[in-house]
mmCIF file of C-alpha atoms in Angstrom:
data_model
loop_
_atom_site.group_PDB
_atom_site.id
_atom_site.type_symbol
_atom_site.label_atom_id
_atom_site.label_comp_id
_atom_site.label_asym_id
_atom_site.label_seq_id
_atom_site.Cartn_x
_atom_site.Cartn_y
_atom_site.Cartn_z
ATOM 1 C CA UNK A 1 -33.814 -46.508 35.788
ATOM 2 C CA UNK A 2 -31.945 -47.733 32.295
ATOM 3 C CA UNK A 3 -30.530 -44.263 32.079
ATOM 4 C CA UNK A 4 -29.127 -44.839 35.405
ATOM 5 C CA UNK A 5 -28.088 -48.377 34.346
ATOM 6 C CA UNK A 6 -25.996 -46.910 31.186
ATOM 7 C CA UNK A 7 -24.604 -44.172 32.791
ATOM 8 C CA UNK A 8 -22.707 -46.543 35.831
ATOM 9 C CA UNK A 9 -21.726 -48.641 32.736
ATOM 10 C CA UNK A 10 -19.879 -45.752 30.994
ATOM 11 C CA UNK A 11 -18.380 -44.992 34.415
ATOM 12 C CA UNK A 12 -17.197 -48.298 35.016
ATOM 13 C CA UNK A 13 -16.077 -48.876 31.754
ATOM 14 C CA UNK A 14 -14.419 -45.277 31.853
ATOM 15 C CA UNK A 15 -12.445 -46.679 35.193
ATOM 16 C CA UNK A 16 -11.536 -49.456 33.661
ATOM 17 C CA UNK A 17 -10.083 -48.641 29.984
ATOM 18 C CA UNK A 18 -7.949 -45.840 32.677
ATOM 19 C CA UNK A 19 -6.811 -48.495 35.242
ATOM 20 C CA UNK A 20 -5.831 -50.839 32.224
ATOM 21 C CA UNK A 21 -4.150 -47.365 30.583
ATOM 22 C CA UNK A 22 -2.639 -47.092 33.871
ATOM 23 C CA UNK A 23 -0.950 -50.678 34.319
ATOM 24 C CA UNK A 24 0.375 -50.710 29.931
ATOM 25 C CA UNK A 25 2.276 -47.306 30.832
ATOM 26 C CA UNK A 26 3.452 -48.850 33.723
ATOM 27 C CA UNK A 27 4.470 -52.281 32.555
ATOM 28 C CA UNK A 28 6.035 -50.321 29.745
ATOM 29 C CA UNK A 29 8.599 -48.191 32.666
ATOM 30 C CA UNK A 30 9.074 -51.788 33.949
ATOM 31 C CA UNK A 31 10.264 -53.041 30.560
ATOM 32 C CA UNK A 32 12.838 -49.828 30.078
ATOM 33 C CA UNK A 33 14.087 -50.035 33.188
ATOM 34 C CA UNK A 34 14.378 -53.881 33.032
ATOM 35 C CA UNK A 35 16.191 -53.360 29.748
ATOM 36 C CA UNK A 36 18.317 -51.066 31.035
ATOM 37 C CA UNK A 37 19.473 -53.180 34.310
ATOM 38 C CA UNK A 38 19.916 -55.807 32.055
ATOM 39 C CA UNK A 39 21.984 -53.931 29.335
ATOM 40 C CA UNK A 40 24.666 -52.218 32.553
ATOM 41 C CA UNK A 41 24.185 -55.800 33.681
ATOM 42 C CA UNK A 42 26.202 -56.877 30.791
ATOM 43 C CA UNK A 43 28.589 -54.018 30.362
ATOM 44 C CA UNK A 44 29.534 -54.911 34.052
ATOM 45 C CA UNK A 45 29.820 -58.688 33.247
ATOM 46 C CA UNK A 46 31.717 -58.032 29.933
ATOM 47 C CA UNK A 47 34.155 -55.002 30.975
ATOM 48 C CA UNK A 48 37.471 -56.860 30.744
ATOM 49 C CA UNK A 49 36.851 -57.958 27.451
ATOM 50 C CA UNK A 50 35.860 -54.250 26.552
ATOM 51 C CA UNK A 51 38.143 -52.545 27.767
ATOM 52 C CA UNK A 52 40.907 -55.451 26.754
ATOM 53 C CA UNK A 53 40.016 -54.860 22.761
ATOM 54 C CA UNK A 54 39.247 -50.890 23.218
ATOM 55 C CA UNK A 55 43.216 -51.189 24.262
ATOM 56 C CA UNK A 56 44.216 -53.474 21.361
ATOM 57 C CA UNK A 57 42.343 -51.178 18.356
ATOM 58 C CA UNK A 58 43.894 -48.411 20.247
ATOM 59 C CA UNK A 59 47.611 -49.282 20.379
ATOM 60 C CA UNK A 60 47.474 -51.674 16.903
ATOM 61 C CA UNK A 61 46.086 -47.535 15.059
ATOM 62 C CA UNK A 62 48.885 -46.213 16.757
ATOM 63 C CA UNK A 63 51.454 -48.610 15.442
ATOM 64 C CA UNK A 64 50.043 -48.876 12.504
ATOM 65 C CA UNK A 65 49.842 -44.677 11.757
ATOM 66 C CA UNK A 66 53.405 -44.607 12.731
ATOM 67 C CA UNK A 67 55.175 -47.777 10.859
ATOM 68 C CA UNK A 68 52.989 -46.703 7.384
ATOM 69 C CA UNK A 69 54.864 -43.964 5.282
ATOM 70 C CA UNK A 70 53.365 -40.696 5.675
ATOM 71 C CA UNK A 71 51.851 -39.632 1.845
ATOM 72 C CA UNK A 72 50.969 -35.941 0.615
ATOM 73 C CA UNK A 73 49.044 -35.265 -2.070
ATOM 74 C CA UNK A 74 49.586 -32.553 -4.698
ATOM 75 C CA UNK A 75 47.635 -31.037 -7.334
ATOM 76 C CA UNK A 76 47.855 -28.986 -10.103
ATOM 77 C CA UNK A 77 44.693 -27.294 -12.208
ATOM 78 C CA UNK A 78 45.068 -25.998 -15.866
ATOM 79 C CA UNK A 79 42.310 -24.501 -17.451
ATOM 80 C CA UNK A 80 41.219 -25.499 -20.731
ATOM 81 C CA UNK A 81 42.623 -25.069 -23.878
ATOM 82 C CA UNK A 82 40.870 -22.156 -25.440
ATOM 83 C CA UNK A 83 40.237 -22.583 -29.308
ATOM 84 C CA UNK A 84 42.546 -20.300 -31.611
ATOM 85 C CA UNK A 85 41.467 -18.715 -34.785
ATOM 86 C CA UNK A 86 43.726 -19.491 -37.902
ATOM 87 C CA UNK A 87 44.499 -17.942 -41.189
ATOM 88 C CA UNK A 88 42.839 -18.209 -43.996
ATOM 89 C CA UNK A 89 39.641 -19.145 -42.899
ATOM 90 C CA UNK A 90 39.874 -23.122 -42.245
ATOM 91 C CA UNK A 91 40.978 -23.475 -38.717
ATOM 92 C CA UNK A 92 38.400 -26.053 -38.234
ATOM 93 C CA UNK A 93 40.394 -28.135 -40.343
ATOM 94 C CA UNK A 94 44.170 -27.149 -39.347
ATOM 95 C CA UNK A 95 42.900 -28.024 -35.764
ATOM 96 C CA UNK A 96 43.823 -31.397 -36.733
ATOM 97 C CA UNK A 97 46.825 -31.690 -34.474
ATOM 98 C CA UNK A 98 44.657 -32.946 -31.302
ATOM 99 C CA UNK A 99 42.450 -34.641 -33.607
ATOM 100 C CA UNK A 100 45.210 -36.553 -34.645
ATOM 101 C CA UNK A 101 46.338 -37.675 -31.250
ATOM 102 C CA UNK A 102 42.559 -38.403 -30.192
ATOM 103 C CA UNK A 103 42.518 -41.145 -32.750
ATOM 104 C CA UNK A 104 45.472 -42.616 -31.295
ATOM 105 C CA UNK A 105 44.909 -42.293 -28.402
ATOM 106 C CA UNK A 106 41.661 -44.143 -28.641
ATOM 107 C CA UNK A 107 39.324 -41.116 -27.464
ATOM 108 C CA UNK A 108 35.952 -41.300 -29.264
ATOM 109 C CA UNK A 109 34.914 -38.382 -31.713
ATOM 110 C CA UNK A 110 33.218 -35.927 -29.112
ATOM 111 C CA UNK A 111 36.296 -36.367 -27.014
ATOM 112 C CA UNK A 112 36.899 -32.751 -25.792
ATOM 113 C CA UNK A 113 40.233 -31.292 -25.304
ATOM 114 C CA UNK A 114 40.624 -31.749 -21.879
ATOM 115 C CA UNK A 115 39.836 -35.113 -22.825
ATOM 116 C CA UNK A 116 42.624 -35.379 -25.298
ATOM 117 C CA UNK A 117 45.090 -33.748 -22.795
ATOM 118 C CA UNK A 118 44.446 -35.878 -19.817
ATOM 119 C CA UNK A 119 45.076 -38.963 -22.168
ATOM 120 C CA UNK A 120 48.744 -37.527 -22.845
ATOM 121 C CA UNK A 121 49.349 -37.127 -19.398
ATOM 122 C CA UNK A 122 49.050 -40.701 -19.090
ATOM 123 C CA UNK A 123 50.750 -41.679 -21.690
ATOM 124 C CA UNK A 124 54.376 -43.668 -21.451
ATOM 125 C CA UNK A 125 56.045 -40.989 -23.303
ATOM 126 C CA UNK A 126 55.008 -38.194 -20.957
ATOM 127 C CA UNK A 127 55.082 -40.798 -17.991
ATOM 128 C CA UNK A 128 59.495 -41.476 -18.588
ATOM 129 C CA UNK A 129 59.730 -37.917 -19.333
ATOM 130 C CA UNK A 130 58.554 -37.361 -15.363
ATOM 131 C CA UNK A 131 60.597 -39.829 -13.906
ATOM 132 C CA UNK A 132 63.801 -38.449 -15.676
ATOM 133 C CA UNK A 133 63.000 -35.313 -14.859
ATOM 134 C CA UNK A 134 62.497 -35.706 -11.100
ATOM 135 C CA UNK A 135 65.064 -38.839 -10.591
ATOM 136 C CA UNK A 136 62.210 -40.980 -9.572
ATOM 137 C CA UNK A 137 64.070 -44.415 -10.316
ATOM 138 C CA UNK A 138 65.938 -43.838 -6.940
ATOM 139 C CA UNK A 139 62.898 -42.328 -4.842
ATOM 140 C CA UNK A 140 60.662 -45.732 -6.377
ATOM 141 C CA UNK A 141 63.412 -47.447 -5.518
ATOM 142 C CA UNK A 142 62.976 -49.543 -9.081
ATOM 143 C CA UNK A 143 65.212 -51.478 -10.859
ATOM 144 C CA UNK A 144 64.213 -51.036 -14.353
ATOM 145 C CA UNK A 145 62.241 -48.557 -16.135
ATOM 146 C CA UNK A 146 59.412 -50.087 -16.317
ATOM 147 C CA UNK A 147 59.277 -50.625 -12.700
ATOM 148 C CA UNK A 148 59.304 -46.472 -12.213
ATOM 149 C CA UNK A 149 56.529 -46.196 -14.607
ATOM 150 C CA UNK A 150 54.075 -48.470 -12.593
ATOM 151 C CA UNK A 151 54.884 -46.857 -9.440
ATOM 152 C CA UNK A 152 54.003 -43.469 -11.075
ATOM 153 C CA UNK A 153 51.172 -44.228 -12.530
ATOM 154 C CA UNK A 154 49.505 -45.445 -9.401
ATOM 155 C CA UNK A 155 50.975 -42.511 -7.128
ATOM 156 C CA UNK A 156 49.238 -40.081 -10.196
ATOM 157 C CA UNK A 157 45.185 -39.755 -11.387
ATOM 158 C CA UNK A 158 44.481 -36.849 -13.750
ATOM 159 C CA UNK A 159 41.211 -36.110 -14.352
ATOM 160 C CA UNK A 160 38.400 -33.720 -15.909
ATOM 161 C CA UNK A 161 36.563 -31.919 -13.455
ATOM 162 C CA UNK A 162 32.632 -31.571 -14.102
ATOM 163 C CA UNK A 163 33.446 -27.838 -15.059
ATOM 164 C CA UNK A 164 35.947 -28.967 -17.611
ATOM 165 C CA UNK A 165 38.789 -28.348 -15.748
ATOM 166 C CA UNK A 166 42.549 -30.565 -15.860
ATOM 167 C CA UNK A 167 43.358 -31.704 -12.534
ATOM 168 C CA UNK A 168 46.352 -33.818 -11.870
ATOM 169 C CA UNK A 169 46.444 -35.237 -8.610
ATOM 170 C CA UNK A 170 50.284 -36.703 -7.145
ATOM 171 C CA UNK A 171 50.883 -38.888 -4.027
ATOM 172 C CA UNK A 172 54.243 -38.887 -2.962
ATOM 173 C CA UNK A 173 56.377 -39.265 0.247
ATOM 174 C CA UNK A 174 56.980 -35.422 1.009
ATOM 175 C CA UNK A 175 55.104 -32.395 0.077
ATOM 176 C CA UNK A 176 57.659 -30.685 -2.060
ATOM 177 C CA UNK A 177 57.987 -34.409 -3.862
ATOM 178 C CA UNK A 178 54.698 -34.703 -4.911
ATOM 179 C CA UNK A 179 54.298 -30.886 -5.509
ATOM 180 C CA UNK A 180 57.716 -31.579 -8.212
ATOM 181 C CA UNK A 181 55.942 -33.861 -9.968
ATOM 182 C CA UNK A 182 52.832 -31.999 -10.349
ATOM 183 C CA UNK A 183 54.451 -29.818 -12.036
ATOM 184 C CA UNK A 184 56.585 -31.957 -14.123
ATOM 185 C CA UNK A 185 53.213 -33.670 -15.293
ATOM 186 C CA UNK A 186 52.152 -29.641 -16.721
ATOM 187 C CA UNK A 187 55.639 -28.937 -17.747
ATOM 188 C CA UNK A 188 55.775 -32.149 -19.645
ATOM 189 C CA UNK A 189 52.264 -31.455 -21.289
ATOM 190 C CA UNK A 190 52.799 -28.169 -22.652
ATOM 191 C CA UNK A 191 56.457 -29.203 -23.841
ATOM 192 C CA UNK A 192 54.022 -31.828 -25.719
ATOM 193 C CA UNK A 193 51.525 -29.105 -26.868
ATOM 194 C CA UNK A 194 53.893 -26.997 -28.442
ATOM 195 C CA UNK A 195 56.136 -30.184 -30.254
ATOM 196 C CA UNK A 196 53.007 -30.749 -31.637
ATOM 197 C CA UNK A 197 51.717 -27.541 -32.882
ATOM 198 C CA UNK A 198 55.041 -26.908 -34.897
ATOM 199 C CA UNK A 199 54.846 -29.813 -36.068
ATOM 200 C CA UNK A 200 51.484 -29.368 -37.654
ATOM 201 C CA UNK A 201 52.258 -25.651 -38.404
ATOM 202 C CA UNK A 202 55.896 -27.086 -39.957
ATOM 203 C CA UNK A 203 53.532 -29.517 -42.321
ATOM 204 C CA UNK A 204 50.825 -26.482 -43.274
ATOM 205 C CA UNK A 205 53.614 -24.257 -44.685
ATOM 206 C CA UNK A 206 55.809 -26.733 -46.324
ATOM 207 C CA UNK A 207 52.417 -27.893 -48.024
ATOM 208 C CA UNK A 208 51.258 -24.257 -48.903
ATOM 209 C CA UNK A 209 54.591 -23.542 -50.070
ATOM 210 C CA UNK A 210 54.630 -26.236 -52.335
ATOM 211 C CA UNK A 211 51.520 -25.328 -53.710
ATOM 212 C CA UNK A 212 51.613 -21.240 -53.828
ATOM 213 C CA UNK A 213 55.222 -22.409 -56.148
ATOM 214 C CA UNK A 214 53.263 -24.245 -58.911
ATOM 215 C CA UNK A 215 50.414 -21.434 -59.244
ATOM 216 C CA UNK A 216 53.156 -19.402 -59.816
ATOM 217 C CA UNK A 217 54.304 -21.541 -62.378
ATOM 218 C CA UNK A 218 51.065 -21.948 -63.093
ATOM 219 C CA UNK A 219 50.371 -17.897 -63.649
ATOM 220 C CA UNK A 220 53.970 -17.159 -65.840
ATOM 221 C CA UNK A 221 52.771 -19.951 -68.572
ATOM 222 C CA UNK A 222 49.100 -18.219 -68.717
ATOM 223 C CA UNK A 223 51.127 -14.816 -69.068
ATOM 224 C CA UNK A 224 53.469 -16.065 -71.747
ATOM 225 C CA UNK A 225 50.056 -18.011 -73.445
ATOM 226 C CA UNK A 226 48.692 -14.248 -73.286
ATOM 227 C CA UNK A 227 51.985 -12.642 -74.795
ATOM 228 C CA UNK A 228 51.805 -15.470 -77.668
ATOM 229 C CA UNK A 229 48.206 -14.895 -78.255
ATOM 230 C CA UNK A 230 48.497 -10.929 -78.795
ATOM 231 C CA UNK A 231 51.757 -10.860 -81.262
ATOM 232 C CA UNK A 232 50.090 -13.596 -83.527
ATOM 233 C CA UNK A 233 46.553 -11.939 -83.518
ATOM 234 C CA UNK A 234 48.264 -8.461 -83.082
ATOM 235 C CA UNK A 235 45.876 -7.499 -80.202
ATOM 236 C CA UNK A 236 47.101 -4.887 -77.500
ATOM 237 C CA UNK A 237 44.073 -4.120 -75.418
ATOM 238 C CA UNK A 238 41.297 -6.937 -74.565
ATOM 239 C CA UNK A 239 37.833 -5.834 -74.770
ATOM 240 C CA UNK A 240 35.616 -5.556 -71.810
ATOM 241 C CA UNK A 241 33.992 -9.669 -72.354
ATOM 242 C CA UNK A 242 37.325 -11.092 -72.253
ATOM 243 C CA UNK A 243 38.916 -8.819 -69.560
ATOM 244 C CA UNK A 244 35.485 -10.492 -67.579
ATOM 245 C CA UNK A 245 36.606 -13.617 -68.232
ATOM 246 C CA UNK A 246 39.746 -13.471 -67.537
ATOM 247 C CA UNK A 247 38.934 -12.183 -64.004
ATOM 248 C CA UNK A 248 36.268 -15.222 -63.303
ATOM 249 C CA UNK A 249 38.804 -17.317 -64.258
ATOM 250 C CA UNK A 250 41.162 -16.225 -62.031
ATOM 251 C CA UNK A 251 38.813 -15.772 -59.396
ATOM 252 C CA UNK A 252 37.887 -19.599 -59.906
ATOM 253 C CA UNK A 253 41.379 -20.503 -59.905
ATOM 254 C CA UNK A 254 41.674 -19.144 -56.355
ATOM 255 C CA UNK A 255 39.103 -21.067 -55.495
ATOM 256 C CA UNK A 256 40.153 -24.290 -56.590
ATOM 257 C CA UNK A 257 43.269 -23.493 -55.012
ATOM 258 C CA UNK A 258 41.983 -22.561 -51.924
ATOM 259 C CA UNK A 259 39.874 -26.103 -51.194
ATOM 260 C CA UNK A 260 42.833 -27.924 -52.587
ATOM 261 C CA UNK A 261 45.057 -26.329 -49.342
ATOM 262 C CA UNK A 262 41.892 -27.471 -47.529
ATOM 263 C CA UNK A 263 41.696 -31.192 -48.781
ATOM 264 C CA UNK A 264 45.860 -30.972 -48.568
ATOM 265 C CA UNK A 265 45.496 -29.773 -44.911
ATOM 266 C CA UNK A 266 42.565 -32.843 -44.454
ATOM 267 C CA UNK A 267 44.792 -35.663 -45.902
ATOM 268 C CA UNK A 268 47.591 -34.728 -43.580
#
């Protein structure tokens, strides 16, 4: 009898949790489709307006695309500079041109090349060169110099690509415009390059001239020392200790000479 009891319980409770299962999904297809009615409801209510500023946008893009300038963009990718051996055995330290311009330049001490060389191409110098080059006074439409220069250097962004890589990127008003100055900008860079590598190289010989002329100098007053030395002792062959000396002196001369073209190079 209790088992019977339980059992119409579980039915009727079983009937019940499905009927009440029953009415949430249905109350929930209610709420969609009032949402729905009431979301075309406003659509309906609001289409002037919608369709009035879907027109606007429309037409004021249109305008817009055609009164604005067209621009093109141009770029040009150099790879970088690869590292050159030099003679005689310091080319660490007659790499000093870059170096040089670095420290101008403001770079910090693990400034790469690329670094250095993106930093000239923004420089004024390089900047005036461009605008000669490619009559950009008239195309800016500027007055003065100066005027050109701050036109160009927001129509220009050279950078260093995550692979190390010079990029200079150009905006101008026609293709082959921008695509002139692009390659003004690496024209104008290795022009720079090179001034500056004769320079240094220009500086390096006059120094190691100077310097290979006074151990000369240096070498005919130890010979004539030597010549003095055997007529008053009346010596004509130096024995074997003193021919060894002679040679590590030399060989320490050459030496000495050698960092002083280094510490020369260093001071420069």
């Amino acid at each position: 009898m209790v088992a019977g009891l339980f059992n119409n319980w579980d039915r009727s409770y079983l009937c019940g949790y499905r009927l009440a299962h029953h009415r949430k999904i249905g109350y929930k297809e209610m709420e969609r489709e009032v949402n729905i009615r009431d979301y075309f409801k406003v659509i309906v209510k609001w289409r002037r307006l919608i369709v009035f500023n879907t027109a606007v946008i429309t037409i004021l893009t249109v305008v817009i695309s055609l009164v604005l300038p067209k621009k093109y963009t141009a770029s040009a990718t150099l790879l970088p500079p690869v590292e050159q051996p030099e003679i005689l055995g310091i080319g660490s330290l007659l790499g000093g041109g870059l170096g040089a311009v670095a420290s101008m330049a403001g770079l910090p001490g693990m400034a790469t090349a690329s670094d250095v060389f993106v930093k000239i191409l923004k420089s004024r110098r390089v900047m005036e060169r461009v605008i000669q080059k490619c009559n950009l006074m008239d195309e800016y439409g500027a007055e003065t110099l100066e005027e050109a220069v701050i036109s160009l250097k927001g129509a220009t962004s050279p950078e260093v690509s995550p692979e190390g890589l010079i990029i200079v990127y150009v905006d101008a008003k026609t293709a082959v415009l921008a695509a002139k100055i692009a390659n003004s900008y690496i024209d104008e860079l290795d022009r720079f390059n090179t001034e500056v590598n004769m320079t240094r190289g220009k500086r390096n010989r006059m120094f190691i001239e100077d310097r290979l002329e006074q151990v000369k100098e240096d070498l005919s007053a130890a010979e004539e020392s030597l010549k003095v030395f055997q007529q008053e002792h009346k010596t004509v062959s130096l024995d074997e200790e003193v021919k060894a000396a002679i040679v590590a002196a030399g060989n320490l001369k050459a030496e000495i000479i050698a960092r002083e073209v280094q510490l020369g190079v260093l001071r420069e």
